[in-house]
Amino acid sequence: MALVQRAAPRLPELFGFAKRSLKSLRFPGESLDSSSSPTLAYGIHVFHCPDAVGIVAKLSESIASRGGNILAANVFVPENNHVFYSRSEFIFDPIKWTRSQMDEDFNKLSQIYSAMRSVVLVPDQDPKYKIGILASKQDHCLIDLLHQWQDGKLPVDIACVISNHERGPNTGVFRFLERHGIPYHYLHTTEENKREEEILELVQNTDFLVLARYMQILSGSFLNSYGKDVINIHHGLLPSFKGGKPAKQAFDAGVKLIGATTHFVTPELDSGPIIEQMVTRVSHRDNLQSFVQKSQNLEKLCLSRAIKSYCELRVLPYEDNKTVVF
């Protein structure tokens, strides 16, 4: 099997956090402005292999020998771990360096260094990732993702929105989805029936899923059957408060710092690799309404930033349950 693979939606098996144990994580997704020349294209390459002398030089040579120019490069070599991570952004002439030749060149490097991961992405040539969004009653994360997608700030195609909360035809979300031709599916769930088989049927052609405050636990069976990555957002109220109305619990306790965490969903509840975390301060001047608003704003920003990082190939697996985020 070729180790070099294009980071296109048709290759979701590149990532596979959902169905893998924490011992065998795999990862991803930037999109820069390549307008410096109308003839140039922009590409990204990520590389993960055992550490060795000269890898950076060989990567640079591979790009430069085809007339490409590196715009930015990030390297991480953890101490005493003997592994190498890199993410390179480069511009190139797509006529002089064809995509098939690019794959061949990076594949040679993969073979030389026994790479665990070598992924190429050319945003102007590759289709966008196709995602499914799952949501419950709270709309703030869902609405934010829809607006960012509409404004071209979210580099994905939304295949569908699924919810266990019914939204009528007169609601803003329903009208937005209808106007843009995005299917909306309401699936009433119970403790006995989470409707997972129907969800699987609806999302079978997606590349990853986003839980935009979806208040249902996805089973290990669902994750294994889906076989691709699922990204989740939840509050990170500090100190943590469990159960119903966590924001009110935290407000009543007078906390001074609140947060949000975006992570991959694994069979271990809320234990998947973390992609993004954010915090903000609250004070005695906040009432419950402003407290909740700050928490929700943080969740929106944390989720959208994580999705962009994923799609821009900024996230790589590290050790059993960590991530390198360039």
XYZ file of C-alpha atoms in Angstrom:
326
model
C 0.000 0.000 0.000
C 1.307 3.445 -0.879
C 2.118 5.523 2.166
C 1.576 8.793 0.328
C -2.111 9.560 0.149
C -3.996 12.650 -0.858
C -5.974 14.245 1.936
C -9.171 14.105 -0.060
C -12.605 13.263 1.356
C -12.581 9.962 -0.463
C -9.797 8.790 1.888
C -11.308 9.102 5.366
C -9.379 6.087 6.570
C -6.402 8.387 7.015
C -7.676 9.439 10.402
C -9.803 6.768 12.038
C -9.869 7.902 15.682
C -13.378 6.619 16.190
C -12.764 2.941 15.636
C -9.172 2.634 16.806
C -7.843 1.927 20.247
C -5.778 4.601 21.919
C -2.706 2.558 21.022
C -3.067 3.094 17.273
C -4.225 6.630 16.546
C -4.119 8.059 13.051
C -4.618 11.617 11.934
C -5.139 14.930 9.835
C -6.495 18.903 7.725
C -4.652 24.749 5.783
C -5.616 26.618 3.156
C -3.451 29.601 2.386
C -3.600 32.301 -0.208
C -1.658 31.147 -3.254
C -2.406 34.336 -5.160
C 1.243 35.409 -5.378
C 1.186 34.076 -8.924
C -1.799 32.943 -11.001
C 0.246 29.991 -12.248
C 1.204 28.698 -8.818
C -0.709 26.276 -6.633
C -0.550 25.840 -2.872
C 0.106 22.513 -1.191
C 0.521 20.976 2.244
C 2.501 17.903 3.182
C 2.587 16.246 6.599
C 5.110 13.585 7.498
C 5.384 11.228 10.469
C 8.209 8.725 10.614
C 10.971 7.363 12.856
C 13.525 10.065 13.551
C 16.703 10.074 11.452
C 19.400 12.456 10.318
C 18.652 14.501 7.195
C 14.867 14.228 6.939
C 14.324 17.989 6.714
C 16.978 18.287 4.018
C 15.412 15.482 1.977
C 11.918 16.988 2.276
C 13.218 20.374 1.179
C 15.171 18.858 -1.683
C 12.116 16.932 -2.870
C 10.097 20.144 -3.147
C 12.889 22.358 -4.477
C 13.977 19.853 -7.140
C 10.543 20.243 -8.758
C 10.671 24.044 -8.653
C 8.537 24.311 -5.528
C 9.145 26.859 -2.793
C 8.521 26.232 0.901
C 6.446 28.960 2.537
C 6.470 27.568 6.059
C 7.670 24.446 7.825
C 7.025 23.086 11.296
C 8.983 20.235 12.832
C 8.535 18.401 16.114
C 10.922 15.757 17.417
C 9.904 14.760 20.959
C 12.743 14.141 23.374
C 13.667 10.480 23.873
C 10.835 9.315 21.598
C 12.721 8.850 18.312
C 9.906 9.997 16.053
C 9.734 12.883 13.598
C 6.755 15.083 12.728
C 6.617 17.798 10.083
C 4.097 19.964 8.269
C 5.217 21.905 5.210
C 3.378 24.545 3.187
C 4.688 25.142 -0.305
C 3.819 26.677 -3.666
C 4.510 25.003 -6.978
C 3.746 25.112 -10.688
C 1.113 22.399 -11.252
C 2.119 22.095 -14.897
C 5.764 21.399 -14.081
C 4.984 19.286 -10.998
C 1.911 17.192 -11.641
C -0.071 15.681 -8.846
C 0.817 12.136 -9.805
C 4.517 13.049 -9.845
C 4.132 14.754 -6.457
C 2.624 11.597 -4.976
C 5.431 9.541 -6.466
C 8.115 11.830 -5.054
C 6.702 11.827 -1.529
C 6.127 8.093 -1.742
C 9.833 7.584 -2.353
C 10.588 9.556 0.816
C 8.068 7.445 2.728
C 9.818 4.280 1.670
C 13.261 5.664 2.525
C 12.204 6.664 6.039
C 9.568 3.963 6.708
C 6.957 6.670 7.279
C 3.869 5.960 9.342
C 2.068 8.835 7.680
C 2.662 10.957 4.601
C -0.299 13.041 3.464
C -0.532 15.541 0.620
C -3.233 18.178 0.231
C -3.676 20.642 -2.633
C -6.791 22.631 -1.652
C -7.492 24.012 -5.132
C -7.469 20.520 -6.639
C -8.878 18.327 -3.896
C -12.566 18.206 -3.006
C -13.484 19.566 0.399
C -14.180 17.272 3.310
C -17.810 16.276 3.478
C -19.179 16.408 7.014
C -22.314 15.519 8.898
C -23.381 17.650 11.864
C -25.277 16.201 14.826
C -27.041 18.596 17.186
C -29.630 18.577 19.953
C -31.712 21.462 21.282
C -28.960 24.049 21.787
C -28.334 25.893 18.533
C -25.328 28.110 19.207
C -22.612 25.814 17.835
C -24.750 24.634 14.929
C -25.701 28.162 13.868
C -22.105 29.338 14.103
C -20.893 26.492 11.877
C -23.621 27.179 9.321
C -22.790 30.893 9.153
C -19.059 30.233 8.860
C -19.732 27.742 6.095
C -21.947 30.282 4.307
C -19.203 32.923 4.556
C -16.604 30.532 3.136
C -14.632 30.453 6.386
C -15.159 26.745 7.025
C -13.402 24.563 4.408
C -16.020 21.801 4.304
C -19.170 20.726 2.511
C -22.092 20.025 4.846
C -23.832 16.838 3.754
C -26.611 16.893 6.354
C -27.704 18.010 9.787
C -29.176 15.398 12.125
C -30.913 16.176 15.388
C -32.843 14.450 18.139
C -34.688 17.738 18.651
C -37.431 18.723 16.239
C -37.188 22.115 14.503
C -40.271 23.418 12.775
C -40.348 24.932 9.262
C -40.554 28.442 10.722
C -37.326 28.209 12.724
C -34.233 30.037 11.539
C -32.125 26.888 11.317
C -34.715 25.026 9.255
C -35.132 27.938 6.832
C -31.364 28.308 6.463
C -30.894 24.625 5.670
C -33.812 24.608 3.256
C -32.511 27.700 1.474
C -29.080 26.120 0.981
C -30.338 22.644 0.118
C -28.833 20.954 3.181
C -30.936 17.978 4.330
C -32.259 18.125 7.898
C -33.190 14.887 9.633
C -35.097 14.753 12.906
C -34.679 11.423 14.694
C -36.462 11.132 18.005
C -34.265 9.184 20.427
C -35.001 7.317 23.633
C -32.836 5.528 26.175
C -33.734 2.281 24.470
C -33.287 3.475 20.885
C -30.590 5.988 19.948
C -31.450 5.583 16.232
C -27.817 4.822 15.499
C -28.469 2.542 12.540
C -30.462 5.291 10.849
C -27.749 7.849 11.603
C -25.160 5.532 10.067
C -27.244 5.256 6.927
C -27.512 9.036 6.650
C -23.787 9.712 7.149
C -22.237 6.838 5.238
C -20.836 9.161 2.548
C -19.348 11.722 4.933
C -15.660 12.037 5.796
C -16.059 12.945 9.459
C -18.783 13.950 11.896
C -19.137 16.985 14.142
C -21.121 16.830 17.370
C -22.355 20.410 17.757
C -23.666 20.011 21.307
C -25.267 16.672 20.497
C -26.461 15.470 23.876
C -26.370 11.757 23.142
C -23.564 9.281 23.760
C -22.469 7.438 20.623
C -21.845 3.777 21.299
C -18.634 1.944 20.580
C -20.557 -0.107 18.045
C -21.568 3.080 16.199
C -17.993 4.387 16.178
C -16.647 1.085 14.882
C -19.298 0.889 12.183
C -18.766 4.485 11.075
C -15.012 3.971 11.077
C -14.092 7.618 10.602
C -13.407 10.519 12.903
C -15.978 12.195 15.126
C -15.197 15.602 16.657
C -16.986 16.702 19.824
C -17.258 19.965 21.758
C -18.181 20.283 25.399
C -17.908 22.857 28.121
C -14.836 22.926 30.291
C -16.202 24.825 33.259
C -13.472 25.079 35.832
C -13.827 23.478 38.276
C -15.857 20.900 36.375
C -19.564 20.497 37.046
C -21.409 17.385 35.986
C -25.089 16.733 35.423
C -27.797 19.149 34.338
C -27.309 22.906 33.910
C -23.531 22.937 34.440
C -23.315 26.657 33.660
C -25.746 27.487 36.457
C -23.888 25.186 38.832
C -20.638 26.938 38.030
C -22.243 30.379 38.256
C -23.737 29.564 41.650
C -20.329 28.353 42.822
C -18.728 31.655 41.820
C -16.038 30.245 39.512
C -13.634 32.715 37.914
C -12.462 30.715 34.930
C -14.501 28.795 32.341
C -13.435 26.862 29.277
C -14.285 24.640 26.319
C -12.641 21.504 24.911
C -12.796 19.998 21.435
C -11.643 16.402 21.147
C -11.990 13.246 19.104
C -14.677 10.808 20.164
C -13.442 7.360 21.160
C -15.202 4.466 22.921
C -13.854 5.866 26.199
C -16.295 8.652 27.118
C -14.759 12.157 26.864
C -11.275 10.653 26.807
C -10.320 11.102 23.163
C -7.297 13.070 21.951
C -7.707 16.804 22.505
C -7.575 19.086 19.477
C -8.292 22.488 20.999
C -8.945 24.033 24.419
C -9.844 27.602 25.298
C -10.541 29.500 28.511
C -11.871 32.906 29.499
C -12.389 34.748 32.776
C -15.697 35.502 34.447
C -16.250 37.612 37.516
C -18.707 38.786 40.136
C -19.928 41.340 37.584
C -21.417 38.604 35.391
C -25.036 37.648 35.787
C -26.228 34.194 34.735
C -27.111 35.399 31.234
C -23.703 36.927 30.518
C -22.008 33.923 32.138
C -23.820 31.503 29.808
C -23.148 33.735 26.795
C -19.411 33.735 27.479
C -19.433 29.963 27.815
C -21.326 29.493 24.549
C -19.092 31.928 22.669
C -16.087 29.946 23.825
C -17.626 26.672 22.650
C -18.336 28.107 19.188
C -14.808 29.414 18.747
C -13.177 26.275 20.120
C -15.177 23.986 17.820
C -14.692 25.972 14.621
C -10.978 26.357 15.262
C -10.595 22.609 15.782
C -12.446 21.798 12.562
C -10.246 24.193 10.593
C -7.112 22.673 12.124
C -8.328 19.203 11.179
C -9.074 20.180 7.580
C -5.751 22.004 7.238
C -3.697 18.933 8.236
C -2.503 20.593 11.420
C -3.337 17.672 13.732
C -1.121 14.617 14.110
C -1.184 11.688 16.579
C 1.283 11.716 19.436
C 1.836 8.858 21.885
C -1.257 6.983 23.051
C -3.776 9.750 23.526
C -2.198 13.071 22.593
C -1.988 15.262 19.530
C 0.587 17.439 17.847
C -1.237 20.538 16.577
C 0.943 22.651 14.292
